[in-house]
């Protein structure tokens, strides 16, 4: 779940953590693939996520897929500048959310890699 500032946290009931059934998933950001199989295809990041978290991540990938199509059409209109294009801004915002989720749900290797990319403002 997210708090009001957009940070991810686990639900709590009193002082006890509610148990959440997390499973391992393997993520390929470039293609938007989310798999439970480590060996079926190449992957970039390993995460531990609940079904709801995976659905949220899938939604982000789907949003960017739609935005990519809009960007494709925009690319054929020469008078719209890339740096003044709201569709590109939307894509960038959504891909940042993808990396934030992967950072929060990922293993140490995923976190180190995302930190080295320098794309998130305040990774801890």
N, CA, C and O atoms as a DFTB+ gen file, in Angstrom:
496 C
 N C O
     1  1       0.830      -1.174       0.000
     2  2       0.000       0.000       0.000
     3  2       0.880       1.244       0.000
     4  3       2.065       1.178       0.325
     5  1       0.281       2.389      -0.372
     6  2       0.994       3.646      -0.355
     7  2       0.429       4.549       0.723
     8  3      -0.765       4.522       1.020
     9  1       1.314       5.351       1.306
    10  2       0.817       6.377       2.211
    11  2       0.547       7.652       1.410
    12  3       0.693       7.652       0.188
    13  1       0.163       8.722       2.071
    14  2      -0.206       9.957       1.376
    15  2       0.952      10.545       0.580
    16  3       0.723      11.243      -0.408
    17  1       2.168      10.283       0.982
    18  2       3.329      10.796       0.270
    19  2       3.766       9.881      -0.873
    20  3       4.739      10.188      -1.563
    21  1       3.081       8.788      -1.083
    22  2       3.405       7.882      -2.174
    23  2       4.415       6.807      -1.807
    24  3       4.804       6.016      -2.667
    25  1       4.849       6.756      -0.554
    26  2       5.809       5.738      -0.139
    27  2       5.068       4.428       0.140
    28  3       3.919       4.436       0.582
    29  1       5.725       3.331      -0.118
    30  2       5.110       2.024       0.093
    31  2       5.330       1.563       1.519
    32  3       6.384       1.812       2.105
    33  1       4.336       0.892       2.076
    34  2       4.448       0.350       3.412
    35  2       3.548      -0.862       3.539
    36  3       2.660      -1.081       2.715
    37  1       3.781      -1.636       4.564
    38  2       2.940      -2.798       4.838
    39  2       1.820      -2.391       5.766
    40  3       2.000      -1.559       6.656
    41  1       0.663      -2.987       5.548
    42  2      -0.474      -2.714       6.419
    43  2      -0.180      -3.251       7.814
    44  3       0.415      -4.316       7.975
    45  1      -0.606      -2.496       8.807
    46  2      -0.415      -2.928      10.183
    47  2      -1.750      -2.973      10.898
    48  3      -2.639      -2.158      10.650
    49  1      -1.871      -3.929      11.777
    50  2      -3.048      -4.022      12.639
    51  2      -2.520      -3.972      14.058
    52  3      -1.964      -4.946      14.565
    53  1      -2.701      -2.825      14.690
    54  2      -2.091      -2.633      15.999
    55  2      -0.589      -2.650      15.838
    56  3      -0.043      -1.981      14.960
    57  1       0.079      -3.413      16.681
    58  2       1.529      -3.544      16.572
    59  2       1.936      -4.750      15.744
    60  3       3.123      -4.953      15.487
    61  1       0.962      -5.555      15.323
    62  2       1.276      -6.767      14.575
    63  2       1.185      -6.507      13.080
    64  3       0.277      -5.817      12.617
    65  1       2.109      -7.050      12.342
    66  2       2.058      -6.956      10.892
    67  2       1.038      -7.965      10.380
    68  3       1.035      -9.125      10.792
    69  1       0.184      -7.516       9.489
    70  2      -0.756      -8.446       8.878
    71  2       0.031      -9.309       7.894
    72  3       0.861      -8.797       7.143
    73  1      -0.220     -10.579       7.896
    74  2       0.519     -11.446       6.993
    75  2       0.024     -11.241       5.572
    76  3      -1.180     -11.217       5.318
    77  1       0.947     -11.096       4.668
    78  2       0.639     -10.935       3.261
    79  2       1.353     -12.052       2.506
    80  3       2.532     -12.316       2.746
    81  1       0.647     -12.695       1.608
    82  2       1.250     -13.766       0.839
    83  2       2.035     -13.177      -0.322
    84  3       1.473     -12.789      -1.346
    85  1       3.323     -13.120      -0.139
    86  2       4.192     -12.585      -1.177
    87  2       4.808     -13.750      -1.943
    88  3       5.132     -14.796      -1.381
    89  1       4.955     -13.528      -3.244
    90  2       5.581     -14.520      -4.105
    91  2       6.699     -13.849      -4.874
    92  3       6.716     -12.627      -5.028
    93  1       7.626     -14.648      -5.353
    94  2       8.731     -14.121      -6.157
    95  2       8.258     -13.889      -7.586
    96  3       7.585     -14.732      -8.179
    97  1       8.623     -12.734      -8.123
    98  2       8.333     -12.389      -9.513
    99  2       9.612     -11.856     -10.141
   100  3      10.472     -11.287      -9.468
   101  1       9.712     -12.055     -11.440
   102  2      10.878     -11.623     -12.199
   103  2      10.410     -10.609     -13.241
   104  3       9.497     -10.877     -14.022
   105  1      11.049      -9.445     -13.238
   106  2      10.562      -8.299     -13.998
   107  2      11.545      -7.934     -15.107
   108  3      12.753      -7.853     -14.884
   109  1      11.011      -7.717     -16.291
   110  2      11.763      -7.166     -17.426
   111  2      11.120      -5.827     -17.749
   112  3      10.052      -5.787     -18.359
   113  1      11.751      -4.732     -17.349
   114  2      11.156      -3.402     -17.456
   115  2      10.956      -3.006     -18.917
   116  3       9.899      -2.483     -19.270
   117  1      11.927      -3.238     -19.751
   118  2      11.868      -2.814     -21.151
   119  2      10.622      -3.329     -21.872
   120  3      10.011      -2.605     -22.658
   121  1      10.256      -4.563     -21.605
   122  2       9.106      -5.166     -22.287
   123  2       7.854      -5.213     -21.408
   124  3       6.778      -5.575     -21.883
   125  1       7.987      -4.852     -20.142
   126  2       6.843      -4.881     -19.235
   127  2       6.460      -6.276     -18.799
   128  3       5.320      -6.507     -18.396
   129  1       7.390      -7.210     -18.871
   130  2       7.092      -8.597     -18.497
   131  2       7.162      -8.784     -16.982
   132  3       8.049      -8.259     -16.310
   133  1       6.207      -9.542     -16.474
   134  2       6.186      -9.958     -15.073
   135  2       5.969     -11.460     -15.081
   136  3       4.941     -11.938     -15.560
   137  1       6.932     -12.211     -14.553
   138  2       6.854     -13.668     -14.602
   139  2       7.156     -14.253     -13.234
   140  3       7.895     -13.669     -12.441
   141  1       6.578     -15.411     -12.973
   142  2       6.925     -16.140     -11.752
   143  2       8.014     -17.162     -12.022
   144  3       8.490     -17.818     -11.096
   145  1       8.412     -17.304     -13.272
   146  2       9.459     -18.261     -13.624
   147  2      10.789     -17.545     -13.801
   148  3      10.907     -16.589     -14.567
   149  1      11.760     -18.022     -13.091
   150  2      13.102     -17.435     -13.170
   151  2      13.801     -17.802     -14.471
   152  3      14.726     -17.108     -14.892
   153  1      13.371     -18.884     -15.113
   154  2      14.114     -19.411     -16.257
   155  2      13.424     -19.266     -17.614
   156  3      14.042     -19.555     -18.639
   157  1      12.161     -18.827     -17.653
   158  2      11.451     -18.760     -18.932
   159  2      11.989     -17.694     -19.874
   160  3      12.014     -17.899     -21.088
   161  1      12.416     -16.569     -19.339
   162  2      12.952     -15.498     -20.178
   163  2      13.911     -14.654     -19.349
   164  3      13.988     -14.780     -18.127
   165  1      14.636     -13.794     -20.048
   166  2      15.576     -12.913     -19.361
   167  2      14.805     -11.923     -18.494
   168  3      13.704     -11.508     -18.856
   169  1      15.371     -11.546     -17.364
   170  2      14.716     -10.607     -16.468
   171  2      15.751      -9.656     -15.898
   172  3      16.946      -9.950     -15.864
   173  1      15.253      -8.489     -15.445
   174  2      16.129      -7.460     -14.889
   175  2      16.147      -7.471     -13.362
   176  3      17.198      -7.302     -12.744
   177  1      14.974      -7.670     -12.760
   178  2      14.837      -7.525     -11.318
   179  2      13.998      -8.646     -10.734
   180  3      13.061      -9.135     -11.364
   181  1      14.351      -9.045      -9.517
   182  2      13.543      -9.996      -8.755
   183  2      12.864      -9.221      -7.637
   184  3      13.498      -8.442      -6.926
   185  1      11.549      -9.451      -7.493
   186  2      10.798      -8.809      -6.419
   187  2      10.006      -9.854      -5.653
   188  3       9.789     -10.964      -6.141
   189  1       9.580      -9.497      -4.465
   190  2       8.648     -10.283      -3.657
   191  2       7.407      -9.421      -3.517
   192  3       7.471      -8.341      -2.931
   193  1       6.269      -9.884      -4.049
   194  2       5.082      -9.046      -4.081
   195  2       3.812      -9.848      -3.841
   196  3       3.750     -11.052      -4.090
   197  1       2.804      -9.140      -3.350
   198  2       1.464      -9.705      -3.214
   199  2       0.770      -9.624      -4.570
   200  3       1.255      -8.963      -5.488
   201  1      -0.358     -10.294      -4.685
   202  2      -1.139     -10.219      -5.924
   203  2      -1.544      -8.778      -6.233
   204  3      -1.468      -8.345      -7.383
   205  1      -1.969      -8.041      -5.218
   206  2      -2.374      -6.646      -5.430
   207  2      -1.212      -5.784      -5.919
   208  3      -1.395      -4.926      -6.783
   209  1      -0.035      -6.006      -5.375
   210  2       1.132      -5.231      -5.802
   211  2       1.492      -5.540      -7.246
   212  3       1.874      -4.644      -8.000
   213  1       1.372      -6.799      -7.632
   214  2       1.664      -7.178      -9.019
   215  2       0.629      -6.560      -9.967
   216  3       0.968      -6.126     -11.068
   217  1      -0.616      -6.526      -9.534
   218  2      -1.661      -5.896     -10.354
   219  2      -1.349      -4.415     -10.550
   220  3      -1.504      -3.887     -11.651
   221  1      -0.913      -3.750      -9.493
   222  2      -0.557      -2.329      -9.595
   223  2       0.626      -2.130     -10.551
   224  3       0.616      -1.218     -11.378
   225  1       1.630      -2.979     -10.431
   226  2       2.780      -2.890     -11.332
   227  2       2.353      -3.141     -12.778
   228  3       2.799      -2.436     -13.683
   229  1       1.497      -4.136     -13.003
   230  2       0.975      -4.426     -14.344
   231  2       0.229      -3.215     -14.899
   232  3       0.356      -2.895     -16.081
   233  1      -0.551      -2.539     -14.047
   234  2      -1.269      -1.338     -14.477
   235  2      -0.295      -0.260     -14.957
   236  3      -0.550       0.399     -15.966
   237  1       0.807      -0.077     -14.248
   238  2       1.807       0.905     -14.686
   239  2       2.388       0.529     -16.049
   240  3       2.548       1.386     -16.918
   241  1       2.701      -0.749     -16.230
   242  2       3.224      -1.177     -17.528
   243  2       2.187      -0.956     -18.631
   244  3       2.530      -0.523     -19.732
   245  1       0.931      -1.250     -18.336
   246  2      -0.128      -1.038     -19.332
   247  2      -0.303       0.442     -19.664
   248  3      -0.509       0.795     -20.826
   249  1      -0.224       1.300     -18.665
   250  2      -0.307       2.742     -18.908
   251  2       0.794       3.193     -19.861
   252  3       0.547       3.959     -20.792
   253  1       2.003       2.715     -19.622
   254  2       3.110       3.136     -20.478
   255  2       3.004       2.544     -21.873
   256  3       3.443       3.167     -22.840
   257  1       2.435       1.363     -21.997
   258  2       2.233       0.792     -23.326
   259  2       1.304       1.702     -24.138
   260  3       1.567       1.984     -25.307
   261  1       0.231       2.149     -23.514
   262  2      -0.698       3.057     -24.196
   263  2      -0.021       4.380     -24.534
   264  3      -0.212       4.923     -25.622
   265  1       0.759       4.887     -23.610
   266  2       1.457       6.154     -23.831
   267  2       2.469       6.018     -24.964
   268  3       2.656       6.952     -25.744
   269  1       3.124       4.862     -25.059
   270  2       4.079       4.647     -26.155
   271  2       3.397       4.785     -27.512
   272  3       3.982       5.343     -28.441
   273  1       2.173       4.285     -27.639
   274  2       1.440       4.427     -28.897
   275  2       1.134       5.888     -29.194
   276  3       1.255       6.336     -30.334
   277  1       0.742       6.622     -28.172
   278  2       0.469       8.044     -28.361
   279  2       1.755       8.773     -28.768
   280  3       1.724       9.671     -29.610
   281  1       2.872       8.386     -28.174
   282  2       4.158       8.989     -28.537
   283  2       4.553       8.641     -29.966
   284  3       5.149       9.462     -30.665
   285  1       4.228       7.446     -30.398
   286  2       4.513       7.041     -31.778
   287  2       3.795       7.975     -32.753
   288  3       4.385       8.455     -33.721
   289  1       2.525       8.221     -32.482
   290  2       1.777       9.112     -33.366
   291  2       2.291      10.543     -33.280
   292  3       2.374      11.235     -34.295
   293  1       2.636      10.987     -32.082
   294  2       3.174      12.328     -31.897
   295  2       4.483      12.513     -32.646
   296  3       4.768      13.604     -33.140
   297  1       5.266      11.473     -32.733
   298  2       6.562      11.557     -33.412
   299  2       6.417      11.901     -34.890
   300  3       7.371      12.355     -35.522
   301  1       5.247      11.690     -35.429
   302  2       5.023      11.989     -36.842
   303  2       4.446      13.387     -37.060
   304  3       4.060      13.747     -38.172
   305  1       4.396      14.160     -35.990
   306  2       3.945      15.550     -36.084
   307  2       5.156      16.418     -35.735
   308  3       5.480      16.577     -34.558
   309  1       5.815      16.970     -36.725
   310  2       7.113      17.615     -36.502
   311  2       7.080      18.896     -35.667
   312  3       8.121      19.283     -35.136
   313  1       5.961      19.558     -35.528
   314  2       5.967      20.826     -34.809
   315  2       5.780      20.677     -33.302
   316  3       5.829      21.678     -32.588
   317  1       5.568      19.468     -32.797
   318  2       5.485      19.255     -31.352
   319  2       6.864      18.855     -30.853
   320  3       7.418      17.837     -31.269
   321  1       7.410      19.668     -29.955
   322  2       8.747      19.416     -29.433
   323  2       8.693      18.346     -28.337
   324  3       7.750      18.290     -27.547
   325  1       9.711      17.511     -28.311
   326  2       9.772      16.421     -27.335
   327  2       9.707      16.948     -25.906
   328  3       8.965      16.418     -25.079
   329  1      10.468      17.969     -25.621
   330  2      10.561      18.455     -24.241
   331  2       9.313      19.227     -23.793
   332  3       9.206      19.572     -22.616
   333  1       8.379      19.504     -24.688
   334  2       7.121      20.163     -24.329
   335  2       5.929      19.245     -24.567
   336  3       4.834      19.713     -24.877
   337  1       6.137      17.959     -24.426
   338  2       5.099      16.987     -24.749
   339  2       4.600      16.301     -23.483
   340  3       5.361      15.615     -22.800
   341  1       3.312      16.489     -23.170
   342  2       2.758      15.923     -21.939
   343  2       2.745      14.395     -21.956
   344  3       2.802      13.778     -20.893
   345  1       2.669      13.762     -23.143
   346  2       2.698      12.299     -23.200
   347  2       4.055      11.759     -22.763
   348  3       4.125      10.735     -22.085
   349  1       5.126      12.436     -23.143
   350  2       6.449      12.017     -22.692
   351  2       6.594      12.203     -21.187
   352  3       7.191      11.368     -20.506
   353  1       6.049      13.293     -20.674
   354  2       6.087      13.521     -19.230
   355  2       5.311      12.428     -18.496
   356  3       5.748      11.951     -17.448
   357  1       4.165      12.033     -19.043
   358  2       3.362      10.968     -18.434
   359  2       4.137       9.653     -18.428
   360  3       4.136       8.933     -17.430
   361  1       4.794       9.343     -19.534
   362  2       5.598       8.112     -19.607
   363  2       6.692       8.142     -18.539
   364  3       6.880       7.174     -17.802
   365  1       7.409       9.265     -18.466
   366  2       8.500       9.382     -17.500
   367  2       7.993       9.221     -16.066
   368  3       8.629       8.555     -15.250
   369  1       6.855       9.828     -15.766
   370  2       6.283       9.734     -14.429
   371  2       5.912       8.293     -14.089
   372  3       6.172       7.823     -12.982
   373  1       5.308       7.602     -15.038
   374  2       4.888       6.224     -14.794
   375  2       6.081       5.288     -14.675
   376  3       6.077       4.395     -13.829
   377  1       7.094       5.474     -15.500
   378  2       8.267       4.586     -15.414
   379  2       8.993       4.815     -14.086
   380  3       9.587       3.887     -13.537
   381  1       8.949       6.034     -13.575
   382  2       9.525       6.303     -12.252
   383  2       8.744       5.528     -11.183
   384  3       9.344       4.997     -10.248
   385  1       7.417       5.460     -11.313
   386  2       6.602       4.688     -10.361
   387  2       6.947       3.203     -10.435
   388  3       6.981       2.514      -9.416
   389  1       7.203       2.718     -11.648
   390  2       7.620       1.318     -11.812
   391  2       8.901       1.069     -11.027
   392  3       8.992       0.111     -10.259
   393  1       9.894       1.942     -11.224
   394  2      11.166       1.752     -10.520
   395  2      11.020       1.943      -9.013
   396  3      11.724       1.285      -8.246
   397  1      10.128       2.822      -8.571
   398  2       9.879       2.971      -7.132
   399  2       9.326       1.676      -6.554
   400  3       9.753       1.232      -5.489
   401  1       8.375       1.071      -7.259
   402  2       7.807      -0.198      -6.775
   403  2       8.861      -1.289      -6.751
   404  3       8.963      -2.043      -5.784
   405  1       9.641      -1.372      -7.814
   406  2      10.680      -2.403      -7.862
   407  2      11.689      -2.179      -6.744
   408  3      12.160      -3.135      -6.127
   409  1      12.020      -0.922      -6.483
   410  2      12.950      -0.619      -5.395
   411  2      12.378      -1.085      -4.060
   412  3      13.087      -1.699      -3.263
   413  1      11.105      -0.799      -3.810
   414  2      10.480      -1.164      -2.544
   415  2      10.297      -2.672      -2.391
   416  3      10.427      -3.207      -1.290
   417  1       9.996      -3.354      -3.487
   418  2       9.687      -4.784      -3.425
   419  2      10.868      -5.674      -3.782
   420  3      10.826      -6.886      -3.569
   421  1      11.911      -5.080      -4.320
   422  2      13.019      -5.856      -4.857
   423  2      13.999      -6.349      -3.819
   424  3      13.980      -5.941      -2.658
   425  1      14.856      -7.243      -4.280
   426  2      15.917      -7.754      -3.428
   427  2      17.052      -6.717      -3.369
   428  3      16.971      -5.665      -4.003
   429  1      18.091      -7.019      -2.616
   430  2      19.213      -6.087      -2.441
   431  2      19.864      -5.724      -3.771
   432  3      20.238      -4.571      -3.988
   433  1      19.998      -6.696      -4.654
   434  2      20.607      -6.437      -5.958
   435  2      19.770      -5.435      -6.761
   436  3      20.319      -4.542      -7.406
   437  1      18.455      -5.585      -6.721
   438  2      17.565      -4.655      -7.422
   439  2      17.710      -3.255      -6.838
   440  3      17.793      -2.279      -7.583
   441  1      17.741      -3.153      -5.539
   442  2      17.878      -1.843      -4.898
   443  2      19.203      -1.181      -5.242
   444  3      19.247       0.008      -5.559
   445  1      20.270      -1.945      -5.181
   446  2      21.586      -1.384      -5.529
   447  2      21.599      -0.884      -6.965
   448  3      22.112       0.199      -7.249
   449  1      21.032      -1.678      -7.868
   450  2      21.029      -1.283      -9.280
   451  2      20.213      -0.004      -9.496
   452  3      20.650       0.899     -10.209
   453  1      19.052       0.071      -8.894
   454  2      18.201       1.255      -9.059
   455  2      18.865       2.476      -8.429
   456  3      18.786       3.571      -8.984
   457  1      19.516       2.306      -7.279
   458  2      20.259       3.422      -6.691
   459  2      21.354       3.898      -7.632
   460  3      21.570       5.102      -7.774
   461  1      22.046       2.967      -8.273
   462  2      23.133       3.340      -9.183
   463  2      22.619       4.076     -10.419
   464  3      23.361       4.837     -11.040
   465  1      21.360       3.854     -10.777
   466  2      20.766       4.541     -11.926
   467  2      20.504       6.015     -11.612
   468  3      20.511       6.850     -12.516
   469  1      20.272       6.340     -10.334
   470  2      20.040       7.722      -9.927
   471  2      18.728       8.308     -10.419
   472  3      18.632       9.519     -10.620
   473  1      17.711       7.468     -10.618
   474  2      16.451       7.974     -11.164
   475  2      15.410       8.273     -10.104
   476  3      14.412       8.936     -10.388
   477  1      15.625       7.795      -8.891
   478  2      14.681       8.067      -7.811
   479  2      15.277       9.144      -6.901
   480  3      16.480       9.170      -6.641
   481  1      14.412      10.015      -6.434
   482  2      14.871      11.152      -5.650
   483  2      15.490      10.767      -4.314
   484  3      16.593      11.205      -3.987
   485  1      14.784       9.951      -3.546
   486  2      15.255       9.665      -2.197
   487  2      15.156       8.193      -1.856
   488  3      14.356       7.797      -1.008
   489  1      15.977       7.375      -2.521
   490  2      16.032       5.959      -2.170
   491  2      16.909       5.814      -0.943
   492  3      17.977       6.419      -0.841
   493  1      16.443       5.015      -0.031
   494  2      17.187       4.832       1.232
   495  2      17.903       3.515       1.231
   496  3      18.581       3.179       2.202
